Structures are given as structure tokens and as C-alpha cells.
Tab-separated table of C-alpha atoms in Angstrom:
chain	number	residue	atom	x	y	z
E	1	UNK	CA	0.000	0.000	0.000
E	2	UNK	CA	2.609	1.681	0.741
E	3	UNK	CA	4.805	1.553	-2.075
E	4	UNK	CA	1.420	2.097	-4.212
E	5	UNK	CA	1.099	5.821	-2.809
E	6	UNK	CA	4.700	6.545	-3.308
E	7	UNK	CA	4.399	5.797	-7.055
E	8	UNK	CA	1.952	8.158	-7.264
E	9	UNK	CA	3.769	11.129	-5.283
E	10	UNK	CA	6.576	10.572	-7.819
E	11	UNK	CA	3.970	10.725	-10.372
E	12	UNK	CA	2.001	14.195	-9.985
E	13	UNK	CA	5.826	15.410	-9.035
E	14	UNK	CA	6.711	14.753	-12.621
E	15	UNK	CA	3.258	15.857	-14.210
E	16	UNK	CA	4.220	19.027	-12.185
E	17	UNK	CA	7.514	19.616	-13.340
E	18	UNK	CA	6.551	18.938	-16.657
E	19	UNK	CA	3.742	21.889	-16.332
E	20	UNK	CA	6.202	24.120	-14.896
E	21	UNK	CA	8.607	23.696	-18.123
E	22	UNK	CA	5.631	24.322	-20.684
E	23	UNK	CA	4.389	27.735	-18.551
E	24	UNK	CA	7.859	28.794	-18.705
E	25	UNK	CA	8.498	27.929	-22.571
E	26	UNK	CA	5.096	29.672	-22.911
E	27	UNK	CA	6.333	32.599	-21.181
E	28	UNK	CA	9.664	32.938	-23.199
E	29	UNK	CA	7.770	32.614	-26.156
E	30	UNK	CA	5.616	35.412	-25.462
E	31	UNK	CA	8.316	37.626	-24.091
E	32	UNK	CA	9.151	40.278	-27.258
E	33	UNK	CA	12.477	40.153	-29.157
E	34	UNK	CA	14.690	43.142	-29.136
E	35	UNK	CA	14.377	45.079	-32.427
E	36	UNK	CA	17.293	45.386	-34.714
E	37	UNK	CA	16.911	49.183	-34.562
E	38	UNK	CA	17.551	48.171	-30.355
E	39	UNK	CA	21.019	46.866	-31.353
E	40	UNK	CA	22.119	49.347	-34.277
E	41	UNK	CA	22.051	52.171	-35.208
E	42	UNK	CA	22.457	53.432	-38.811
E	43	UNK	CA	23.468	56.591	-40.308
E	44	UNK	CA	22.439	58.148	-42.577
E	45	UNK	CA	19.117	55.990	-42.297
E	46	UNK	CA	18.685	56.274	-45.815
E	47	UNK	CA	20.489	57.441	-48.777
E	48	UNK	CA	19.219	60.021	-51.391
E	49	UNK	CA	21.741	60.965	-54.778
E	50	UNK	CA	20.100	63.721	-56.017
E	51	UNK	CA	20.713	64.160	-60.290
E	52	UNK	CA	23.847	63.063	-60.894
E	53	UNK	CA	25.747	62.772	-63.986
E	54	UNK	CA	28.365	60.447	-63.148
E	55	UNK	CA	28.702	56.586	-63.807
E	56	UNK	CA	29.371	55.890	-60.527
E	57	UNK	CA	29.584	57.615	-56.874
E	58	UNK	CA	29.877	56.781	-53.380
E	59	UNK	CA	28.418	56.653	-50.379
E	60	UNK	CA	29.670	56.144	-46.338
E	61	UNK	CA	27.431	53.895	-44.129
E	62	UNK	CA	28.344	54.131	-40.580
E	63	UNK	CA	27.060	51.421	-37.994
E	64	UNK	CA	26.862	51.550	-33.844
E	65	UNK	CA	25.992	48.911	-31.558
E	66	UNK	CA	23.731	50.780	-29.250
E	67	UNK	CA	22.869	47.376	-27.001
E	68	UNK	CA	24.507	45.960	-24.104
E	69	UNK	CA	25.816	42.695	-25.959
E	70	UNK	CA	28.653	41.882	-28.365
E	71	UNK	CA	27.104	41.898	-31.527
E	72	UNK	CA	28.370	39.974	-35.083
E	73	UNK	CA	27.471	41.932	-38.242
E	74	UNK	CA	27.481	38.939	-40.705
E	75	UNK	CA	27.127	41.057	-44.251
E	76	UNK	CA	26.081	43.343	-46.091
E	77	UNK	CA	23.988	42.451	-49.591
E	78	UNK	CA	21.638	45.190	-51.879
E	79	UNK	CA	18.594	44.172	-53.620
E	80	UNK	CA	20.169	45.219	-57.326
E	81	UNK	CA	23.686	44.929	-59.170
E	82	UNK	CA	23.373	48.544	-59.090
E	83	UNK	CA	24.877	48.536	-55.684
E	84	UNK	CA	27.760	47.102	-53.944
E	85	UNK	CA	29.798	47.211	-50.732
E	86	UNK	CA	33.324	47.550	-49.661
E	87	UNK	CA	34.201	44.528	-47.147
E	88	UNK	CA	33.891	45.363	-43.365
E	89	UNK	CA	36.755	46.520	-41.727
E	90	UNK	CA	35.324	44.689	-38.395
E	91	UNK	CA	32.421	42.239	-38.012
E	92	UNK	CA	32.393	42.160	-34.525
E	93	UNK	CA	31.472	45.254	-32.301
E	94	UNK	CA	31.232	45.538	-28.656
E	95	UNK	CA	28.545	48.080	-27.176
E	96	UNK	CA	29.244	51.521	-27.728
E	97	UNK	CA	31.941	50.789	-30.967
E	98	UNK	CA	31.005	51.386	-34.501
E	99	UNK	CA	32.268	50.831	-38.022
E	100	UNK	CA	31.636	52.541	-41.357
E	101	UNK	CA	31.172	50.710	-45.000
E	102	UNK	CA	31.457	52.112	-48.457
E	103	UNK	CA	28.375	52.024	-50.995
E	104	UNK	CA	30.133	52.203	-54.404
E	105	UNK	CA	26.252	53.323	-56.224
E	106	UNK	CA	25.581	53.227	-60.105
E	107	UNK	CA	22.726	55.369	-60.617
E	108	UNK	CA	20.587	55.115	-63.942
E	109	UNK	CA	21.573	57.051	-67.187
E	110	UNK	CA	18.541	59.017	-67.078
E	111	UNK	CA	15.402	58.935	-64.117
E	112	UNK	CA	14.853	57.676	-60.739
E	113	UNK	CA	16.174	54.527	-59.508
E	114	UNK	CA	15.012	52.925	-56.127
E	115	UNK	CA	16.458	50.217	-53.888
E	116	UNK	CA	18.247	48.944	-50.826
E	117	UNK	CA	20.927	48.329	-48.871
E	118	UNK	CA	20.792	45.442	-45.712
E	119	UNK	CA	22.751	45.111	-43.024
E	120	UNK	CA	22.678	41.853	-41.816
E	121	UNK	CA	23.287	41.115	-38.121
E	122	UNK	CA	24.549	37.260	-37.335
E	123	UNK	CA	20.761	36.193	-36.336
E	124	UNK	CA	19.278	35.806	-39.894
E	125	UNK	CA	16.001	37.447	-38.993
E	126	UNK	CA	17.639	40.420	-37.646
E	127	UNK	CA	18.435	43.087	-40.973
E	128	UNK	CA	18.544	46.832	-40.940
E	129	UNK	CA	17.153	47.678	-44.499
E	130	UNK	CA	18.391	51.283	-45.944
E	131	UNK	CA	16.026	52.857	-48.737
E	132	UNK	CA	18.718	54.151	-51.441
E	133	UNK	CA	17.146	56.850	-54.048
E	134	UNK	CA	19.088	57.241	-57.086
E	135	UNK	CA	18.796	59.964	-59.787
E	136	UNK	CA	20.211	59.963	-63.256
E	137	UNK	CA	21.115	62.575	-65.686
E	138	UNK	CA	24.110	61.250	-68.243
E	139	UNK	CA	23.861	62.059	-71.555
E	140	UNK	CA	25.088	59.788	-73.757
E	141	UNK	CA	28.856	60.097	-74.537
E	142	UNK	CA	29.489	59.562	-77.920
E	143	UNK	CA	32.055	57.098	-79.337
E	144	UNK	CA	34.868	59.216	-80.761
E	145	UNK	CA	35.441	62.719	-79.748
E	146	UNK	CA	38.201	64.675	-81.625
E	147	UNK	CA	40.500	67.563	-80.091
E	148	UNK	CA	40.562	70.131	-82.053
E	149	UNK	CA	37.839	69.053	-84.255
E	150	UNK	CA	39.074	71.574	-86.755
E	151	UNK	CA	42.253	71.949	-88.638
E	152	UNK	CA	43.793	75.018	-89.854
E	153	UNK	CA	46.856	75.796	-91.455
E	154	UNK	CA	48.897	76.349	-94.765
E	155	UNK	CA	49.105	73.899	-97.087
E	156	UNK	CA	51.447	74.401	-100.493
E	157	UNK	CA	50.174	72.323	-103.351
E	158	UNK	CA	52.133	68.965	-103.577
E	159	UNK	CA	53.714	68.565	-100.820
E	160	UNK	CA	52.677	67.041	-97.433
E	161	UNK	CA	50.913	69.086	-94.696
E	162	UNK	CA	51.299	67.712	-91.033
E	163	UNK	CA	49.190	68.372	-88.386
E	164	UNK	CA	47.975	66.189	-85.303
E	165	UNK	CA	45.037	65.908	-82.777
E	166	UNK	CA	43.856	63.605	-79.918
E	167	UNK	CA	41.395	60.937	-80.306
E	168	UNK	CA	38.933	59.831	-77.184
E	169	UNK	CA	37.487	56.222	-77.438
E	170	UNK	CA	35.498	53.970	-75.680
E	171	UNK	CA	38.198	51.314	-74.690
E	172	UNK	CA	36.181	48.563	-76.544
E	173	UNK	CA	37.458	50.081	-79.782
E	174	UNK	CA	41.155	48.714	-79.288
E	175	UNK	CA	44.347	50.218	-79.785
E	176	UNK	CA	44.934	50.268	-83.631
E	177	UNK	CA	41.203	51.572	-84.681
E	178	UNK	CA	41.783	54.317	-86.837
E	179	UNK	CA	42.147	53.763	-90.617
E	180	UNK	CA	42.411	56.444	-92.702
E	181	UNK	CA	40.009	59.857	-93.634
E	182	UNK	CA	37.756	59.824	-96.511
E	183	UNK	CA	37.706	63.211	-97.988
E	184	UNK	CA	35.038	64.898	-99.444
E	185	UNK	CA	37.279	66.595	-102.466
E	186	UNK	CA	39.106	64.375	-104.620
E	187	UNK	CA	41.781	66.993	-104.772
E	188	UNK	CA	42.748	66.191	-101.269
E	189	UNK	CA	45.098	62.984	-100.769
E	190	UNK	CA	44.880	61.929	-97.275
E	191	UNK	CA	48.150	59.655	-95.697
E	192	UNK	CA	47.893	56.930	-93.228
E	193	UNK	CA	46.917	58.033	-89.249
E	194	UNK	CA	50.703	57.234	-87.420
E	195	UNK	CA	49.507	56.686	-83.377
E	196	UNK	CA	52.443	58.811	-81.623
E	197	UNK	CA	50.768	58.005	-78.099
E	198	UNK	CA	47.874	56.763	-76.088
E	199	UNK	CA	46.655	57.994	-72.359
E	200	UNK	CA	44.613	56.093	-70.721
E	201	UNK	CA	42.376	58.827	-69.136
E	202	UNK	CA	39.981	56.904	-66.934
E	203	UNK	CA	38.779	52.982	-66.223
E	204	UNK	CA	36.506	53.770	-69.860
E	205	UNK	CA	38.162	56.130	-71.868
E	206	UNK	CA	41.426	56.190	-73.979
E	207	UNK	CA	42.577	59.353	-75.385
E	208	UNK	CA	44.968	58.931	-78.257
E	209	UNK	CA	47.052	61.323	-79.903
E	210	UNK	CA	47.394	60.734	-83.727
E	211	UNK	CA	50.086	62.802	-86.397
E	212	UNK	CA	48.309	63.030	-89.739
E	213	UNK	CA	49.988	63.936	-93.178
E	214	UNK	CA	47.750	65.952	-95.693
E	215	UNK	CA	48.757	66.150	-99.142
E	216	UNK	CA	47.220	68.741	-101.142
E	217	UNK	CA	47.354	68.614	-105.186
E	218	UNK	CA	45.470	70.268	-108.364
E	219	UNK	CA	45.769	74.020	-107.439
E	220	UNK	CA	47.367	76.372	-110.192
E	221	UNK	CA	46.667	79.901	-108.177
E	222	UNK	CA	48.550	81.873	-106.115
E	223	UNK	CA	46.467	81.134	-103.305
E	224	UNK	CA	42.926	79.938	-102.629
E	225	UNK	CA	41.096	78.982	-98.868
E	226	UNK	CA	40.114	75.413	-99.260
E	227	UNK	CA	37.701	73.909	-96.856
E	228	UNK	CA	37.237	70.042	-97.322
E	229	UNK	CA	35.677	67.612	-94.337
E	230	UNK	CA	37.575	64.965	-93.446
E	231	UNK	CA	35.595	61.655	-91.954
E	232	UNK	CA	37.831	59.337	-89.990
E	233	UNK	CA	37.423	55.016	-90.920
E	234	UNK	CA	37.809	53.476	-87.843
E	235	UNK	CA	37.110	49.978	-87.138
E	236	UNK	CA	34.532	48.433	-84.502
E	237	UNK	CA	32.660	51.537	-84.563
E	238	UNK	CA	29.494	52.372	-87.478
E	239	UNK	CA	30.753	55.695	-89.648
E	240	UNK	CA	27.899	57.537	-88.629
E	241	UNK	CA	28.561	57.516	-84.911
E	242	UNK	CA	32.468	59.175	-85.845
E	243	UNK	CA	32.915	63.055	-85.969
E	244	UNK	CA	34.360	64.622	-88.815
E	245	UNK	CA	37.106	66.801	-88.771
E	246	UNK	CA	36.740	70.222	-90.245
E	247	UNK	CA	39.974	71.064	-92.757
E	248	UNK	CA	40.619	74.548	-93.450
E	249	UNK	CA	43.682	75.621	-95.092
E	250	UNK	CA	45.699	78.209	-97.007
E	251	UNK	CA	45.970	76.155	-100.874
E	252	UNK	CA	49.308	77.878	-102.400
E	253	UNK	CA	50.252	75.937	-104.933
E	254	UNK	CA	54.420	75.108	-105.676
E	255	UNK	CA	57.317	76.783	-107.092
E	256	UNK	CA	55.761	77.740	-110.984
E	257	UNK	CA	57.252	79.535	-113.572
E	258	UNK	CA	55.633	81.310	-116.471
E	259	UNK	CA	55.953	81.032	-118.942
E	260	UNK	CA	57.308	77.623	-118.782
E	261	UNK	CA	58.945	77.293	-122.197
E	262	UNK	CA	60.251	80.380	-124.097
E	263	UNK	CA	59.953	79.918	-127.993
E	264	UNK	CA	61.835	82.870	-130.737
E	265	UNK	CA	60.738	83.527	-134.438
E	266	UNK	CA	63.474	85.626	-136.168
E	267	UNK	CA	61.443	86.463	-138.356
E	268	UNK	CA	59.030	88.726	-136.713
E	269	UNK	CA	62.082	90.371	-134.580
E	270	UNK	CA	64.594	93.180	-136.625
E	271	UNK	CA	66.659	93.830	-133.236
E	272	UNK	CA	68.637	91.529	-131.255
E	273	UNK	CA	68.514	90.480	-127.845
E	274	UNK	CA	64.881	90.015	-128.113
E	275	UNK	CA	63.500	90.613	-124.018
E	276	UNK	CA	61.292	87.595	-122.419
E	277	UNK	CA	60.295	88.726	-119.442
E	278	UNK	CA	60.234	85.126	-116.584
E	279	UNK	CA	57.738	85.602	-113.664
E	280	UNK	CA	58.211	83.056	-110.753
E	281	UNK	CA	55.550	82.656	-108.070
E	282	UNK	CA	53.792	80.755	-105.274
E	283	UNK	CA	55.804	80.275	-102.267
E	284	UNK	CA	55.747	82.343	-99.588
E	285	UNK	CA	58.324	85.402	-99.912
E	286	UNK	CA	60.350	85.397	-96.368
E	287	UNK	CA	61.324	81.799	-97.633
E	288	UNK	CA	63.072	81.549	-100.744
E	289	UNK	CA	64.457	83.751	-102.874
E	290	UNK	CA	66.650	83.508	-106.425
E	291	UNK	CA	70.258	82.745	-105.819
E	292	UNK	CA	71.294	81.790	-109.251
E	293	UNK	CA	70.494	82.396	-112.735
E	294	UNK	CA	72.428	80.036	-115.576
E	295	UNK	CA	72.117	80.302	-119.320
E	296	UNK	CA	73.574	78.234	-121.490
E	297	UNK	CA	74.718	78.766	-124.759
E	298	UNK	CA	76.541	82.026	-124.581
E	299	UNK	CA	73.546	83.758	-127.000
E	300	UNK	CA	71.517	83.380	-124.027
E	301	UNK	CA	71.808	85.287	-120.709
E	302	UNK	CA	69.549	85.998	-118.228
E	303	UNK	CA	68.808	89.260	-115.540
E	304	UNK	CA	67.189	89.309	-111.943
E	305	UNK	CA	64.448	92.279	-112.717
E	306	UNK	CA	62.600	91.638	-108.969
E	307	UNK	CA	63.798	89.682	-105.769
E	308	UNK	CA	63.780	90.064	-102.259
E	309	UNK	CA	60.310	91.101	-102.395
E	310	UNK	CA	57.962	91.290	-99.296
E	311	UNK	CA	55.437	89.192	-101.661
E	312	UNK	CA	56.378	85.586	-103.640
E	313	UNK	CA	56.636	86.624	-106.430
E	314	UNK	CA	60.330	86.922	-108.406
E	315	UNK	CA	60.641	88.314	-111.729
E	316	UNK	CA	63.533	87.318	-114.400
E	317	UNK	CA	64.388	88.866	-117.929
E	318	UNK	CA	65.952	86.923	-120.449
E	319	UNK	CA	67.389	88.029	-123.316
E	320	UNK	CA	67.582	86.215	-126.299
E	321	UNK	CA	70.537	86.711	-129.277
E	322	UNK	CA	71.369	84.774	-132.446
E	323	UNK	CA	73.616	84.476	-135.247
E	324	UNK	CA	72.594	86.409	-138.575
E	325	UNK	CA	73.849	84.003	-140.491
E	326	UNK	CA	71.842	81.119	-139.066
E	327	UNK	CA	69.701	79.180	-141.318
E	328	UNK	CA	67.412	75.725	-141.389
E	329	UNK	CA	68.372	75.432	-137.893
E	330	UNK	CA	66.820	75.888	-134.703
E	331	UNK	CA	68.895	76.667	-131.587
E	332	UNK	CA	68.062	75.353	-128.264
E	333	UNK	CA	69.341	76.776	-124.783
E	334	UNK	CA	68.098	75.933	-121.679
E	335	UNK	CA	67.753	78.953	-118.457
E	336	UNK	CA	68.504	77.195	-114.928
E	337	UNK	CA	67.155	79.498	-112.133
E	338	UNK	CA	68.368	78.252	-108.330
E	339	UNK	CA	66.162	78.724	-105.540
E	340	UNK	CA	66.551	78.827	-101.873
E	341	UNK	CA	63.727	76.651	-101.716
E	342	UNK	CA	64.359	72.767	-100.786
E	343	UNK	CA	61.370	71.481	-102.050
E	344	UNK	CA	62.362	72.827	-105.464
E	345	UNK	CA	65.914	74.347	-105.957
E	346	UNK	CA	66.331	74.467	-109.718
E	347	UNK	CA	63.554	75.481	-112.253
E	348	UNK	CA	64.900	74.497	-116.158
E	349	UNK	CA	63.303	76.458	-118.314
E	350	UNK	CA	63.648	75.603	-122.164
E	351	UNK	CA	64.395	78.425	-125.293
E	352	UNK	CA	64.226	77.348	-128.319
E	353	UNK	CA	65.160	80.386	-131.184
E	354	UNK	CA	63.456	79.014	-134.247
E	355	UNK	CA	65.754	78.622	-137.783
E	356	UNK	CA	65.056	81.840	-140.530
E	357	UNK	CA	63.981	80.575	-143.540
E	358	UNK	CA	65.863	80.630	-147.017
């Protein structure tokens, strides 16, 4: 009997005990979690880029641990690609200590862009969210951009005209993009881009710097403005989306003499030498000048009328003699004015005296 009402002491003990365990489970249960804005505290609570024009910027999060535990941030993660996150320089923080992360924020090309940042504490459930409000207002770069886009200068007829410029591409391009020029006169002969250098100006953009030889030909006046618009071939990149260049230069043409062959009848002249007056133009004046006339035979000689002009232009007589007694023969001499110009230091000039008749 005795053992009987033991058994069932030990029994309501345990149904007791038990009872005990689920009121205080029930009590836990009920008891309210600390918030996550109880154990940090963010700033700035949200983040606001007001209508920017740049591909990227940045922005500082700083976070506190305002409880009275050792907390474990375990991450950081945004809801779009358009955001990211430096890595934490701690993950732990004891009360009172805070750390700061940087937002590295693409905002759209054009409008308003909305989304979020979390902090993530090391209970899963716990996450501070911030709202992040992006603006947008890029324009469009375009693919090439030329500096200068316009060329000036003086070009002489023939011979090559150098000038250079810098060339910004998108780095996609490559290195060796640029062809050639397609003119919009045939006159103008355009040579080969040489690449002197390339500067890598940001993480998108190269700026190149290109040397470009012009060669001008056709012209026969003294001087004339030519305007032409040069369109750079490049490769990778659709002709339409490539500036042209803008060509304006001074067209003198070369060294010319006029005229350029000196012919004699006898017949129609009574009194020797007879005078042929030699008119040399088209270079410019402070650079050349005659240093040397030669005629050859002796009946022929030749007389500097005009030089050191302020203008280009160089004048020459030449006078003419022959034999009386020449017949059924025509004589040939030839007049060989030197220049101080490199590009063309002897002009030949032919005389023929024609034979008298009989």
C-alpha cells in the first residue's frame, strides 16, 4: 500500500515539473524580441543621390551597436547589381563601438532609380534595411570625340601638310582603330593616321594622340582657302557615330614659272637680244628667294628684274641673241634658275630660237 502511494507522489511530481517547463516555454515565447533598430544604429538611415551625372559615386554607411551585448554583423547584400559594398573593416562590435562601410552606387543614365541596402546582423532574422534613391542625368557620350575638331593651317600644293590631334574612345574600340580619312574633295590625298601616343584617361576612356599627313594637289593659283571635311574610318565603330574633322587651309600651290617654255621667231624680230620677261611665283616670300640664274649657250643670258620682295613673287628677264647668219636650224638653250627653296631648288626652263627661212 505503501509503495502504491509513493508511485503516485513521484507521479504528480513529474506531471508538475513537466507543467512548470511548458508555462515557462510559454512565457519565453511570449516575451518580445529586441528590435534590430535596439542593437544598431544606422546613419544616414537612408540614402538620397540627387541628379547626378556620373557613372558611378559613393556613399559612407556608418554602424553603432547601441545594445549591451557583443554583436556579429554577418554582411552586407543590396537588392540590385546597381549597388555594392566595400568589405567590413570589423564584423564584430562591442557596445558603444562602430564601423563605417562604403556604398560604391551606379545610378541610372537618365530617371529615378530605387532600392536597398541590408545590413545583416549574425541572427538571420535580424536586418537593418536602408532605402537608397538614385537619380540619373548622363547624356550619352558619344564614341569618338576629336580635339581640335578643326584643322587650320597652310598647305602648299604637292607637298605634305602635317598636323595632329587627340582621339577619345570607348576602350572597346582597341588600340589600332583608326584607318584612314575619306575626304570629301578628290583633290585632297589623305596619308595613313601614325599613333604617336595613347593615355589612358579613366577605367573607360582612352585618349589617343594621332600625327596626320595631308597632301594637297590640283591648285594652279597663287592662293585659294580650301575647306574640305575629313571623316575618320575606324574599325569596330558604325561611320555615322564618328565626328568629322573640319579642314581649313591656305591652298598655295608650288614653285611655278611662267611662262614655262620660251619659244623665238626671227622672223618677226629686226633687233637683237629680243626681251622675255620670266615671272616666278607661289611660295611664300620670307622663304626663298633667287640665288642663281644660268644660261647656257653664250647667245643666251639671263637678268634678276625683282627679288627680295615682301610678296612671292620673283621676276627674271631673259634676253635672247642669235647668229645672222643662221639658217634651217633651230637653236636650243636651256635657263637654270636656283632657288633657296628645298622642295624645289632648280627650275629648267627651255628656249628654243626658231631657224630663218631661205
Amino acid at each position: 500500500m505503501a509503495s502504491v502511494t509513493a508511485q503516485k507522489y513521484r507521479h504528480r511530481c513529474w506531471i508538475a515539473i513537466a507543467a512548470a517547463a511548458v508555462s515557462i516555454v510559454a512565457m519565453m515565447a511570449r516575451r518580445p524580441v529586441a528590435s534590430v533598430h535596439e542593437v544598431i544604429s544606422v546613419t544616414p538611415p537612408q540614402i538620397d543621390v540627387e541628379a547626378v551625372s556620373d557613372a558611378h559615386v559613393a556613399a559612407t554607411v556608418t554602424i553603432r551597436n547601441i545594445s549591451a551585448r557583443e554583436i556579429r554583423i554577418g554582411g552586407v547584400e543590396a537588392s540590385c547589381s546597381c549597388t555594392a559594398a566595400a568589405p567590413l573593416a570589423t564584423h564584430v562590435l562591442r557596445p558603444g563601438e562602430e564601423t563605417s562601410i562604403t556604398l560604391r552606387l551606379t545610378p541610372p543614365k537618365t530617371g529615378i532609380q530605387q532600392t536597398r541596402v541590408s545590413i545583416l546582423l549574425e541572427d538571420p532574422h535580424s536586418r537593418f534595411d536602408i532605402p537608397v534613391r538614385m537619380q540619373g542625368r548622363r547624356v550619352e557620350a558619344p564614341a569618338v570625340v576629336l580635339q581640335p575638331p578643326e584643322i587650320f593651317g597652310v598647305a602648299v600644293t604637292g607637298e605634305p601638310f602635317e598636323t595632329s590631334f587627340e582621339v577619345q574612345t570607348l576602350e572597346h574600340i582597341g588600340t589600332e582603330w583608326l584607318l584612314g580619312f575619306d575626304c570629301e574633295l578628290p583633290d585632297v590625298i589623305v596619308g595613313q593616321p601614325l599613333l604617336v601616343h595613347s593615355v589612358k584617361a579613366d577605367s573607360t576612356v582612352l585618349a589617343r594622340h594621332y600625327k596626320v599627313s595631308l597632301t594637297i594637289h590640283g591648285a594652279d593659283l597663287n592662293s585659294r582657302k580650301l575647306a574640305t571635311t575629313l571623316t575618320p574610318r575606324v574599325a569596330s565603330t558604325p561611320t555615322r557615330d564618328v565626328p568629322a574633322i573640319r579642314c581649313v587651309v591656305d591652298w598655295k600651290p608650288a614653285l611655278r614659272a611662267y611662262p614655262s617654255a620660251i619659244v623665238v621667231d626671227p622672223g618677226r624680230h629686226q633687233v637683237w637680244p629680243v626681251v622675255r620677261r620670266i615671272v616666278i611665283s607661289g611660295a611664300d616670300g620670307r622663304g626663298w628667294d633667287v640665288q642663281q640664274v644660268k644660261c647656257e649657250p653664250d647667245w643666251l643670258k639671263g637678268e634678276v628684274v625683282q627679288s627680295e620682295t615682301e610678296g612671292a613673287v620673283r621676276i627674271i628677264d631673259a634676253y635672247v641673241s642669235a647668229p645672222d647668219d643662221m639658217r634651217g636650224v633651230d637653236l636650243h638653250g636651256t635657263i637654270e634658275i636656283r632657288t633657296g627653296v628645298e622642295r624645289h631648288p632648280l627650275i629648267s626652263i627651255p628656249v628654243t630660237v626658231m631657224s630663218r627661212g631661205g
